[in-house]
Amino acid sequence: MDNIKANTSSIMRNVKQGSVLISEPFLGDPNFERSVVLICEHETTQGTFGLVLNQTSNLLLADVLEENIYPDVPLQVGGPVQHNTLHYLHRRPDLIDGGVEIMNGVTWGGNFSQVKELLNNGVLSPNDIRCFIGYSGWEIDQLVGELKKDSWIISETTADVIFDTPPKNFWRSLLKDMGGDFKVMSNYPIDPRLN
């Protein structure tokens, strides 16, 4: 039993706030196919909260708010849990009070009234914020199980990559940058039968 706990502990030590989980090419879960998830909160005894960085929607931020937001800010799908919730990442903690620094240059949340005002005044660029409906969540044993099955590759990234990489290129770009076998993996077809 102690050996199992030690193994679980060593797996989970690699996951931390600011890590990214990159789905393996043939994950088979439509919610996470070719996904990259930024870990926003990781509690080894309670679970993990993250946002998918590369799933787009057909919605804009203004579509889900009662007030007008004048610049077009795309809404992404943060994961399969609670699509009635709104989350955001930004790189302007100098303008937006509150929030949690996830990693250098990336803040999660903060004063949303300020966000709306700053967007409408043109002070906050849509390029400095990523908005999401829903989120990704795992209970501690659930994520351990997925990591043991090699469903995810644990990696790191930078704020510039998060905010400046188009969502459609995100998964492939991160794997290519990792080099070696990961670079090869980035070119795997979605359906291997078509190869």
Short mmCIF file of C-alpha atoms in Angstrom, two decimals:
data_model
loop_
_atom_site.label_atom_id
_atom_site.label_comp_id
_atom_site.label_asym_id
_atom_site.label_seq_id
_atom_site.Cartn_x
_atom_site.Cartn_y
_atom_site.Cartn_z
CA MET A 1 0.00 0.00 0.00
CA ASP A 2 2.83 2.42 0.84
CA ASN A 3 4.43 1.66 -2.52
CA ILE A 4 1.19 2.62 -4.35
CA LYS A 5 0.99 5.89 -2.39
CA ALA A 6 4.64 6.67 -3.20
CA ASN A 7 4.06 5.99 -6.91
CA THR A 8 0.96 8.21 -6.96
CA SER A 9 2.84 10.94 -5.11
CA SER A 10 5.74 10.88 -7.58
CA ILE A 11 3.36 11.11 -10.56
CA MET A 12 1.48 14.04 -9.06
CA ARG A 13 4.66 15.93 -8.14
CA ASN A 14 5.19 16.54 -11.86
CA VAL A 15 1.84 18.32 -12.12
CA LYS A 16 1.73 21.82 -10.66
CA GLN A 17 0.05 25.15 -11.12
CA GLY A 18 1.27 26.51 -14.46
CA SER A 19 1.96 23.08 -15.98
CA VAL A 20 0.26 22.12 -19.20
CA LEU A 21 -1.26 18.74 -19.93
CA ILE A 22 -0.94 17.83 -23.61
CA SER A 23 -3.26 15.03 -24.71
CA GLU A 24 -1.65 12.06 -26.37
CA PRO A 25 -2.59 11.85 -30.08
CA PHE A 26 -5.16 9.07 -29.81
CA LEU A 27 -6.76 9.90 -26.46
CA GLY A 28 -10.22 8.91 -27.68
CA ASP A 29 -12.09 11.38 -25.44
CA PRO A 30 -13.85 13.94 -27.69
CA ASN A 31 -13.73 16.51 -24.85
CA PHE A 32 -9.94 16.47 -24.91
CA GLU A 33 -8.93 15.35 -28.40
CA ARG A 34 -5.62 17.06 -29.25
CA SER A 35 -6.07 19.38 -26.27
CA VAL A 36 -3.67 21.43 -24.19
CA VAL A 37 -4.87 22.17 -20.65
CA LEU A 38 -3.28 24.84 -18.47
CA ILE A 39 -3.34 23.81 -14.80
CA CYS A 40 -4.73 26.76 -12.82
CA GLU A 41 -5.10 25.04 -9.47
CA HIS A 42 -3.64 21.78 -8.23
CA GLU A 43 -4.28 20.45 -4.75
CA THR A 44 -2.75 17.03 -4.18
CA THR A 45 -5.53 16.11 -1.78
CA GLN A 46 -8.50 17.79 -3.48
CA GLY A 47 -8.07 17.72 -7.24
CA THR A 48 -7.08 19.77 -10.24
CA PHE A 49 -8.70 22.67 -12.14
CA GLY A 50 -7.59 23.65 -15.62
CA LEU A 51 -8.57 25.44 -18.82
CA VAL A 52 -8.26 23.99 -22.31
CA LEU A 53 -6.19 26.46 -24.32
CA ASN A 54 -7.09 25.31 -27.82
CA GLN A 55 -10.82 24.58 -28.08
CA THR A 56 -12.64 27.37 -29.86
CA SER A 57 -16.35 28.15 -29.88
CA ASN A 58 -18.48 30.22 -32.25
CA LEU A 59 -19.21 32.73 -29.49
CA LEU A 60 -17.77 36.07 -28.50
CA LEU A 61 -17.59 37.42 -24.95
CA ALA A 62 -20.39 39.91 -25.79
CA ASP A 63 -22.70 36.98 -26.65
CA VAL A 64 -22.82 35.79 -23.03
CA LEU A 65 -22.99 39.13 -21.21
CA GLU A 66 -25.91 41.49 -20.75
CA GLU A 67 -23.78 44.58 -21.33
CA ASN A 68 -22.01 45.44 -24.58
CA ILE A 69 -18.38 44.56 -25.12
CA TYR A 70 -17.20 46.44 -28.17
CA PRO A 71 -14.05 44.63 -29.28
CA ASP A 72 -14.49 41.06 -30.48
CA VAL A 73 -13.13 38.79 -27.77
CA PRO A 74 -13.45 35.12 -28.77
CA LEU A 75 -14.83 32.68 -26.21
CA GLN A 76 -13.06 29.36 -25.95
CA VAL A 77 -14.26 26.14 -24.34
CA GLY A 78 -12.30 25.66 -21.12
CA GLY A 79 -13.48 22.09 -20.71
CA PRO A 80 -16.55 19.90 -20.35
CA VAL A 81 -17.58 21.05 -16.85
CA GLN A 82 -20.14 23.81 -16.16
CA HIS A 83 -20.50 25.61 -19.48
CA ASN A 84 -22.55 28.23 -17.66
CA THR A 85 -19.40 29.61 -16.00
CA LEU A 86 -16.98 32.18 -17.38
CA HIS A 87 -13.23 32.14 -16.67
CA TYR A 88 -10.39 34.18 -18.04
CA LEU A 89 -6.63 34.44 -18.19
CA HIS A 90 -4.82 37.70 -18.81
CA ARG A 91 -1.34 39.19 -18.90
CA ARG A 92 -2.20 42.60 -17.48
CA PRO A 93 -2.20 42.39 -13.66
CA ASP A 94 -1.01 46.00 -13.73
CA LEU A 95 -4.49 46.97 -14.99
CA ILE A 96 -6.73 44.33 -13.40
CA ASP A 97 -6.98 44.01 -9.62
CA GLY A 98 -7.10 40.62 -7.94
CA GLY A 99 -6.59 37.35 -9.71
CA VAL A 100 -4.13 34.55 -9.13
CA GLU A 101 -0.75 34.43 -10.81
CA ILE A 102 -0.63 30.98 -12.43
CA MET A 103 2.86 31.40 -13.84
CA ASN A 104 5.12 34.25 -14.90
CA GLY A 105 3.01 36.54 -17.08
CA VAL A 106 -0.31 34.67 -16.73
CA THR A 107 -3.00 35.68 -14.24
CA TRP A 108 -6.28 33.82 -13.70
CA GLY A 109 -9.33 35.95 -12.93
CA GLY A 110 -9.54 39.28 -11.17
CA ASN A 111 -11.95 42.22 -11.16
CA PHE A 112 -14.24 41.52 -14.11
CA SER A 113 -15.88 44.97 -13.98
CA GLN A 114 -12.45 46.42 -14.68
CA VAL A 115 -11.94 43.96 -17.54
CA LYS A 116 -15.17 45.04 -19.25
CA GLU A 117 -14.41 48.74 -18.81
CA LEU A 118 -10.80 48.39 -19.98
CA LEU A 119 -11.86 46.43 -23.07
CA ASN A 120 -14.52 49.00 -23.99
CA ASN A 121 -12.10 51.90 -23.46
CA GLY A 122 -9.48 50.25 -25.65
CA VAL A 123 -6.96 50.11 -22.79
CA LEU A 124 -7.02 46.29 -22.58
CA SER A 125 -6.30 44.59 -25.89
CA PRO A 126 -8.25 41.44 -26.77
CA ASN A 127 -4.78 39.91 -27.37
CA ASP A 128 -4.03 40.24 -23.65
CA ILE A 129 -6.97 38.16 -22.44
CA ARG A 130 -8.30 34.66 -23.10
CA CYS A 131 -11.92 33.98 -22.09
CA PHE A 132 -13.44 30.53 -21.53
CA ILE A 133 -16.81 28.99 -20.90
CA GLY A 134 -16.60 25.91 -18.70
CA TYR A 135 -13.50 24.30 -17.29
CA SER A 136 -11.67 21.00 -16.88
CA GLY A 137 -11.62 19.32 -13.50
CA TRP A 138 -10.27 16.11 -12.04
CA GLU A 139 -10.54 14.45 -8.69
CA ILE A 140 -7.11 13.46 -7.48
CA ASP A 141 -7.45 9.72 -8.22
CA GLN A 142 -8.98 10.46 -11.63
CA LEU A 143 -6.00 12.47 -12.89
CA VAL A 144 -3.53 9.97 -11.44
CA GLY A 145 -5.30 7.19 -13.36
CA GLU A 146 -5.14 9.14 -16.62
CA LEU A 147 -1.46 9.94 -16.12
CA LYS A 148 -0.66 6.28 -15.39
CA LYS A 149 -2.32 5.37 -18.71
CA ASP A 150 -0.11 7.96 -20.48
CA SER A 151 -3.18 9.92 -21.59
CA TRP A 152 -1.35 13.18 -20.94
CA ILE A 153 2.14 14.57 -21.47
CA ILE A 154 3.12 16.98 -18.69
CA SER A 155 5.02 20.01 -19.95
CA GLU A 156 5.65 23.71 -19.43
CA THR A 157 5.06 26.75 -21.63
CA THR A 158 5.34 30.54 -21.52
CA ALA A 159 2.89 33.43 -21.38
CA ASP A 160 3.81 34.48 -24.92
CA VAL A 161 2.90 31.03 -26.23
CA ILE A 162 -0.40 31.04 -24.33
CA PHE A 163 -1.50 34.44 -25.61
CA ASP A 164 0.11 34.57 -29.05
CA THR A 165 -0.36 31.06 -30.47
CA PRO A 166 -3.56 30.55 -32.49
CA PRO A 167 -5.68 27.84 -30.81
CA LYS A 168 -5.74 25.63 -33.92
CA ASN A 169 -1.91 25.40 -33.88
CA PHE A 170 -1.44 25.03 -30.13
CA TRP A 171 -1.24 21.25 -29.68
CA ARG A 172 1.06 20.66 -32.65
CA SER A 173 3.25 23.68 -31.90
CA LEU A 174 3.92 22.64 -28.28
CA LEU A 175 4.86 19.10 -29.27
CA LYS A 176 7.15 20.33 -32.08
CA ASP A 177 8.92 22.66 -29.66
CA MET A 178 9.55 19.73 -27.30
CA GLY A 179 11.55 18.01 -30.07
CA GLY A 180 12.55 14.36 -30.46
CA ASP A 181 9.73 11.82 -30.34
CA PHE A 182 7.27 14.58 -29.44
CA LYS A 183 8.05 16.38 -32.73
CA VAL A 184 7.29 13.15 -34.58
CA MET A 185 4.08 12.75 -32.54
CA SER A 186 2.95 16.24 -33.59
CA ASN A 187 2.57 14.97 -37.16
CA TYR A 188 0.44 11.92 -36.33
CA PRO A 189 -2.84 11.94 -38.28
CA ILE A 190 -6.03 12.33 -36.28
CA ASP A 191 -7.27 9.01 -37.68
CA PRO A 192 -4.33 6.58 -38.10
CA ARG A 193 -6.41 4.49 -40.54
CA LEU A 194 -6.06 7.35 -43.02
CA ASN A 195 -2.27 7.11 -43.01
#
